[in-house]
Coordinates of C-alpha atoms and ligand atoms in Angstrom, one line a residue:
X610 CA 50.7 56.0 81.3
X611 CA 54.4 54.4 80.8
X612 CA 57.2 55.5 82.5
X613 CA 60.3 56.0 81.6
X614 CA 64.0 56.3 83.4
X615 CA 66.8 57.9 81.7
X616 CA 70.3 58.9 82.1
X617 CA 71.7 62.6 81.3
X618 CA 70.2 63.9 78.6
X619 CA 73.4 65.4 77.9
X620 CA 75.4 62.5 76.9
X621 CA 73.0 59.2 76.9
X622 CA 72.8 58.6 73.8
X623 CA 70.3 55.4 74.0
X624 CA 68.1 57.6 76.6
X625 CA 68.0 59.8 74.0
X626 CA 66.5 57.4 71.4
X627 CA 64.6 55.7 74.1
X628 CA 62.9 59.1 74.8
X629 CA 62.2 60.1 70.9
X630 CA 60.4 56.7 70.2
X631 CA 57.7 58.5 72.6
X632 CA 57.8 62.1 72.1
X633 CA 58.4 62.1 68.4
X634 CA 55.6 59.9 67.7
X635 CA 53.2 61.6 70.5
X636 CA 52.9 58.4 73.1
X637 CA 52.4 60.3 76.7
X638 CA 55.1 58.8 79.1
X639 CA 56.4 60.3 82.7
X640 CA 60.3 60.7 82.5
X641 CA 62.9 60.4 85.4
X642 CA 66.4 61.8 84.3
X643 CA 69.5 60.8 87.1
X644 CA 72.4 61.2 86.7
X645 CA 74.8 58.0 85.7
X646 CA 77.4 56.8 87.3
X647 CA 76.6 57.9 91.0
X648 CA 74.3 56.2 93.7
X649 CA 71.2 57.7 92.8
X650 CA 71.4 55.9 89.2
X651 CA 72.3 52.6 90.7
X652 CA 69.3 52.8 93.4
X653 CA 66.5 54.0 90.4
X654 CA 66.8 52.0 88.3
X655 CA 66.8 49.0 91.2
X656 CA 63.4 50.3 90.9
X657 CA 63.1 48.6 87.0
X658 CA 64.4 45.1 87.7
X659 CA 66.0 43.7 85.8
X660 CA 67.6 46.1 83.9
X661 CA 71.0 47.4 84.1
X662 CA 70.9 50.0 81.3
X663 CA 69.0 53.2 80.3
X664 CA 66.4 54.0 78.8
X665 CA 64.3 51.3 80.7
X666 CA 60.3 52.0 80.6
X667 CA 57.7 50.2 82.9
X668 CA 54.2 49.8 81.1
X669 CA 50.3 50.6 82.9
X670 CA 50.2 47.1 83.8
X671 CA 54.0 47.2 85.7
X672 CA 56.2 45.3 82.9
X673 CA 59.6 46.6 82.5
X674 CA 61.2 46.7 79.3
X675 CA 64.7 47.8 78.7
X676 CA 66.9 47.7 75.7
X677 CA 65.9 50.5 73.3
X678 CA 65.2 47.6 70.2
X679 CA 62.4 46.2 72.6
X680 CA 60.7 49.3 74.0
X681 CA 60.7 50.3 70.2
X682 CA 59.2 46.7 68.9
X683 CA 57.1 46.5 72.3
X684 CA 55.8 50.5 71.8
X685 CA 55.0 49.4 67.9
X686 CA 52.6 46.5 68.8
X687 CA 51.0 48.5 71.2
X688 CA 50.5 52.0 70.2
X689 CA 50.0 50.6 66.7
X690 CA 48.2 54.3 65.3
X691 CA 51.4 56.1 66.6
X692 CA 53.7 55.1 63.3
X693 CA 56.8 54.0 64.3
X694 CA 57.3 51.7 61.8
X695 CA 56.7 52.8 58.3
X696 CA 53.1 51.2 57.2
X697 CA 54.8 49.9 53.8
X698 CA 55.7 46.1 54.5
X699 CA 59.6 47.0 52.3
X700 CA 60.2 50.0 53.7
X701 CA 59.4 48.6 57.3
X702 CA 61.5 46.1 56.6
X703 CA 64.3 48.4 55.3
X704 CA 63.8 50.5 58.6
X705 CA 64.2 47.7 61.0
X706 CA 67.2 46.3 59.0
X707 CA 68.8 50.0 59.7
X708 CA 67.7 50.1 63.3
X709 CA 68.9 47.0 64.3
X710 CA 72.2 47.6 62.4
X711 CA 72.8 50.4 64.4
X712 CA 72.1 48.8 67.7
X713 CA 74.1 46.4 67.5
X714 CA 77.4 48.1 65.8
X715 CA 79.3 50.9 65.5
X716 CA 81.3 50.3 68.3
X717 CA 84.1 52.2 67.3
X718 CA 82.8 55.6 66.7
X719 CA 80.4 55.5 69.4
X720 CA 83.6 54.6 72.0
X721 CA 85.4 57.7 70.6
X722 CA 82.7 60.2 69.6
X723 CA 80.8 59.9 73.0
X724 CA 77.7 62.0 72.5
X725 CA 78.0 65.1 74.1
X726 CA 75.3 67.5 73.4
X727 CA 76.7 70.3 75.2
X728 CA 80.0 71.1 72.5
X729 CA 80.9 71.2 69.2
X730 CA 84.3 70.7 68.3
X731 CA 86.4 71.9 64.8
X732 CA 88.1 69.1 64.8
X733 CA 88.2 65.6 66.7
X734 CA 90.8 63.8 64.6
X735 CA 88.4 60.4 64.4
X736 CA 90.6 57.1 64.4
X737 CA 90.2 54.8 61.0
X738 CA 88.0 52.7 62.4
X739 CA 85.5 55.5 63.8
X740 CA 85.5 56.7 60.0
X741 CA 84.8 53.1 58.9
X742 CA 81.8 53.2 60.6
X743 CA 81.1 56.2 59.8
X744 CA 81.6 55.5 55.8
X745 CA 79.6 52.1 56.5
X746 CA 76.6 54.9 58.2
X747 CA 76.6 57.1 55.0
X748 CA 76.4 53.8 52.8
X749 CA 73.7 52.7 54.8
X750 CA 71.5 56.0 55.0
X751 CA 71.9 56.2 50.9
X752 CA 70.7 52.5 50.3
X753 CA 67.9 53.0 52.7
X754 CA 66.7 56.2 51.0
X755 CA 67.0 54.5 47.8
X756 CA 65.3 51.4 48.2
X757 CA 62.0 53.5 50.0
X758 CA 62.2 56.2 47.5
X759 CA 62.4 58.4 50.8
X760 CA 62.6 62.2 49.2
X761 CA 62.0 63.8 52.4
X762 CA 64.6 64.5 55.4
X763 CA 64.1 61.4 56.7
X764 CA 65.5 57.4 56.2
X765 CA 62.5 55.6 55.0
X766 CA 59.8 57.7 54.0
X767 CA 58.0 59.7 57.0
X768 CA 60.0 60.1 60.5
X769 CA 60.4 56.9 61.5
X770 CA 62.3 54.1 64.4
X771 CA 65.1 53.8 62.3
X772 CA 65.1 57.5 62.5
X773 CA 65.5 57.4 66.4
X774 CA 68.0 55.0 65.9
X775 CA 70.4 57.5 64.0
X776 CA 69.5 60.6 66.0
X777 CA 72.6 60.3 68.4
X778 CA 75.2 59.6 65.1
X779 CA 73.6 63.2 63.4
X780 CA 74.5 64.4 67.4
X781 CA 77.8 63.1 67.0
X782 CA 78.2 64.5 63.5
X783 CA 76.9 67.9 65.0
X784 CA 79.4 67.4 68.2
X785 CA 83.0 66.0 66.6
X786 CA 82.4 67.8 62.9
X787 CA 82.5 64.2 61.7
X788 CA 83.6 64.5 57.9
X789 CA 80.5 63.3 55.8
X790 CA 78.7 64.6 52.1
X791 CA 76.5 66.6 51.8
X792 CA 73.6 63.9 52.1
X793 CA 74.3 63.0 55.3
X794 CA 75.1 66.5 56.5
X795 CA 71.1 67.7 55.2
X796 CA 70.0 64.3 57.3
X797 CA 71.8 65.9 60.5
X798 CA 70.5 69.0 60.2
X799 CA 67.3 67.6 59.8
X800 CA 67.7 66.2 63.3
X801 CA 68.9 69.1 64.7
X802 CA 65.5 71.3 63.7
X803 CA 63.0 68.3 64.7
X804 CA 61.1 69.7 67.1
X805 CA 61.5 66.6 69.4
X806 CA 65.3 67.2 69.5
X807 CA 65.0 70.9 70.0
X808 CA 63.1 70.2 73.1
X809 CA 65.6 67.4 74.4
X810 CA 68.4 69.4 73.9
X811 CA 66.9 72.2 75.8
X812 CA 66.4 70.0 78.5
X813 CA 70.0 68.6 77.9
X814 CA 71.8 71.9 78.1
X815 CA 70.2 73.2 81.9
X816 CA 69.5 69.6 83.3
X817 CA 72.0 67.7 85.9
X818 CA 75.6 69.2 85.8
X819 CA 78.4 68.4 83.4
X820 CA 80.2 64.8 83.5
X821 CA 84.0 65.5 83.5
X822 CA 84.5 62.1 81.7
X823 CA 82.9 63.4 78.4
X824 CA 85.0 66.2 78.4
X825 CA 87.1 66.8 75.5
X826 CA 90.0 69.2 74.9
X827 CA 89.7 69.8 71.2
X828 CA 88.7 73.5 69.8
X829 CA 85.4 74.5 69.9
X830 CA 82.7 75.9 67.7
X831 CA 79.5 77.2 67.9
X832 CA 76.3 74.4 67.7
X833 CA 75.3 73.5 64.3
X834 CA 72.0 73.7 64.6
X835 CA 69.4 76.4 64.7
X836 CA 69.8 79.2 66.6
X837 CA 68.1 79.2 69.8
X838 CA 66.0 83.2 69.9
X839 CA 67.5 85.4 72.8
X840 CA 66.0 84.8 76.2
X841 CA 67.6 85.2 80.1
X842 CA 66.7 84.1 83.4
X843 CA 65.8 87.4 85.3
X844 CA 65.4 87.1 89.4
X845 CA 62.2 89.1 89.4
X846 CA 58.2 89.4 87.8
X847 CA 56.1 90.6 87.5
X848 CA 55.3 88.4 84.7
X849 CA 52.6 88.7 81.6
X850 CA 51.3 85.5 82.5
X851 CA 50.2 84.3 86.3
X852 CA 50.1 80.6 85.6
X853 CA 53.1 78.1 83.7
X854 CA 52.2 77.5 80.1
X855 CA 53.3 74.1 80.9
X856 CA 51.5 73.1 84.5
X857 CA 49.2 75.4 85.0
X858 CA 50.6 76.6 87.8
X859 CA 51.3 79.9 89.9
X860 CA 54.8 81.5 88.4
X861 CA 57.9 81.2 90.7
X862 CA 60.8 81.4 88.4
X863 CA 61.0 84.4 85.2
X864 CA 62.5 84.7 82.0
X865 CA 63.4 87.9 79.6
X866 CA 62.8 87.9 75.8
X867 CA 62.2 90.4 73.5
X868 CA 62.4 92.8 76.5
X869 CA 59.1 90.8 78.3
X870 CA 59.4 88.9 81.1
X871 CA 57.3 85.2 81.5
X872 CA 56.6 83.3 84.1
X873 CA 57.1 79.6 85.0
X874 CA 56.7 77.2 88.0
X875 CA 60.0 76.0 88.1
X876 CA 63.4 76.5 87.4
X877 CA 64.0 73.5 84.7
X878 CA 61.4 74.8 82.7
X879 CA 62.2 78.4 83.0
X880 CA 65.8 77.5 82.2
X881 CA 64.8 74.9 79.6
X882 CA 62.9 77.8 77.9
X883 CA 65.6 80.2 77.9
X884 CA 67.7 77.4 76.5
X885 CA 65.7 77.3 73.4
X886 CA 62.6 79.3 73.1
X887 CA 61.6 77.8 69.9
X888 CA 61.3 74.3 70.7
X889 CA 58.6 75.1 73.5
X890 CA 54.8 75.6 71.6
X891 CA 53.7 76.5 74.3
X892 CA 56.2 79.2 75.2
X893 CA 55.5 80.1 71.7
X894 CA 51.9 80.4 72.0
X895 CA 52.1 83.4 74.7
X896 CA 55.3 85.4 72.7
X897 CA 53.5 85.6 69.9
X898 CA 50.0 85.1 70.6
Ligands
GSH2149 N1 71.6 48.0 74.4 C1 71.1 49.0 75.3 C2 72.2 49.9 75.7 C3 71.9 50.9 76.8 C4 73.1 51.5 77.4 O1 74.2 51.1 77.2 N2 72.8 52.6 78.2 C5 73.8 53.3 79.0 C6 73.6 54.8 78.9 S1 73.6 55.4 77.3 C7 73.8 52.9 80.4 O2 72.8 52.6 81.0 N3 74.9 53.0 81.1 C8 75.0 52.7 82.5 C9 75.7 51.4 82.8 O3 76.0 50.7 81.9 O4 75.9 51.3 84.0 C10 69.9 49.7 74.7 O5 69.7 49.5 73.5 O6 69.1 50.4 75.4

């Protein structure tokens, strides 16, 4: 089993892709969140030496690999069945080409659009050279679709890395109501709905407390995306179910929907649920089953 550390799910953006190249593609890992900047960051990830950044990953056999272009190339060679790439030798090529575009530029807009998957702004007032990048994004997204003949949601043909890679800028789209056509608006939404996102930002909305230095001041709107169902944390069972549709457990911690109460055996996944009810199957399987 791999393991994986990240940051806050909330604002790390490359935890965030780091974390998709295993859950979208269905690659079992075991995932530590801290938060960054304090002293619990700096003394986990002294556990992955030598990295210095999130997301890092440490394989069965103990080698770490950090830098998000690595775990995905490593995660490709060696979960070859799981599709990260695209099988097609031009539009693998074409995916890579966008990937590693993205990881290594961008600077601008990712300095001033800080991911922050907790708001959504009407306006952000991007400087010229966030909208460069942003122009240079759209440019790139088009070609890409283009040259793979990609007439689904997605970049190059099925979900794919170079997918991943972009997840955080359809975020930031989502976040700072980034000006962009209507091509690359349908990409972001696509993003929003996959079910991999739905579950991270569920996690992101209830997990580790806010980080004042990604707060912004602009006015806000709500999230793009879909609409999570109604749900609430109640204090009290009984519940319909005795044991966590995640764990297996005995229920500690309840939630409300649809006037029924469901039980959990902790408080991050009760509140994760109620975040989102939708992007939990197996939260699903008991409201409707
Ligand atoms: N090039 C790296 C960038 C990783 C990165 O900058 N991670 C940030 C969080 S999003 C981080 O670890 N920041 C903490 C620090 O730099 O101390 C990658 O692709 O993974």
């Amino acid at each position: 089993m791999y393991e994986l550390l990240i940051g806050d799910r909330a604002y790390s953006s490359w935890s965030l892709r780091g974390w998709l190249l295993f859950d979208a593609f269905g690659i079992p890992v075991k995932t530590t969140a801290v938060p960054m900047y304090t002293a619990d960051f700096a003394t986990a990830l002294g556990a992955f030496p030598p990295a210095r950044t999130v997301p890092v990953i440490r394989t069965a056999e103990g080698t770490v690999i950090s830098d998000t272009i690595a775990i995905a190339e490593e995660l490709a060679s060696r979960e070859p069945s799981a599709g990260l790439w695209p099988a097609a030798p031009a539009a693998r090529a074409v995916a890579r080409r966008l990937a590693a575009e993205m990881h290594a530029g961008f600077a601008a807009l990712r300095d001033y659009c800080t991911m922050n998957l907790r708001a959504s702004y009407t306006d952000s007032s991007p400087p010229e050279a966030a909208l460069a990048d942003l122009a240079r994004i759209e440019t790139i997204w088009s070609g890409a679709r283009q040259e793979t003949m990609s007439n689904g949601p997605w970049l190059c043909g099925a979900y794919s890395a170079a997918d991943v890679f972009f997840a955080p800028i359809a975020a930031r789209i989502a976040t700072y109501n980034l000006p962009v056509g209507p091509e690359a608006l349908a990409y972001m939404q696509a993003h929003l709905s996959h079910p991999s996102f739905r579950r991270w930002r569920a996690m992101a909305m209830v997990d580790l407390p806010d980080q004042a230095v990604y707060r912004r001041d602009y006015p806000r709107r709500p999230w793009p995306g879909p609409a999570p169902i109604p749900a609430e944390a109640v204090e009290q069972g009984p519940a319909e179910n005795a044991s966590c549709p995640y764990s297996g457990r005995p229920v500690t911690h309840f939630l409300k929907a649809e006037e029924r109460v469901f039980g959990f055996c902790n408080a991050l996944c009760r509140d994760k649920t109620v975040a989102d009810p939708e992007a939990w199957p197996a939260f699903m399987a008991l409201l409707r089953g």
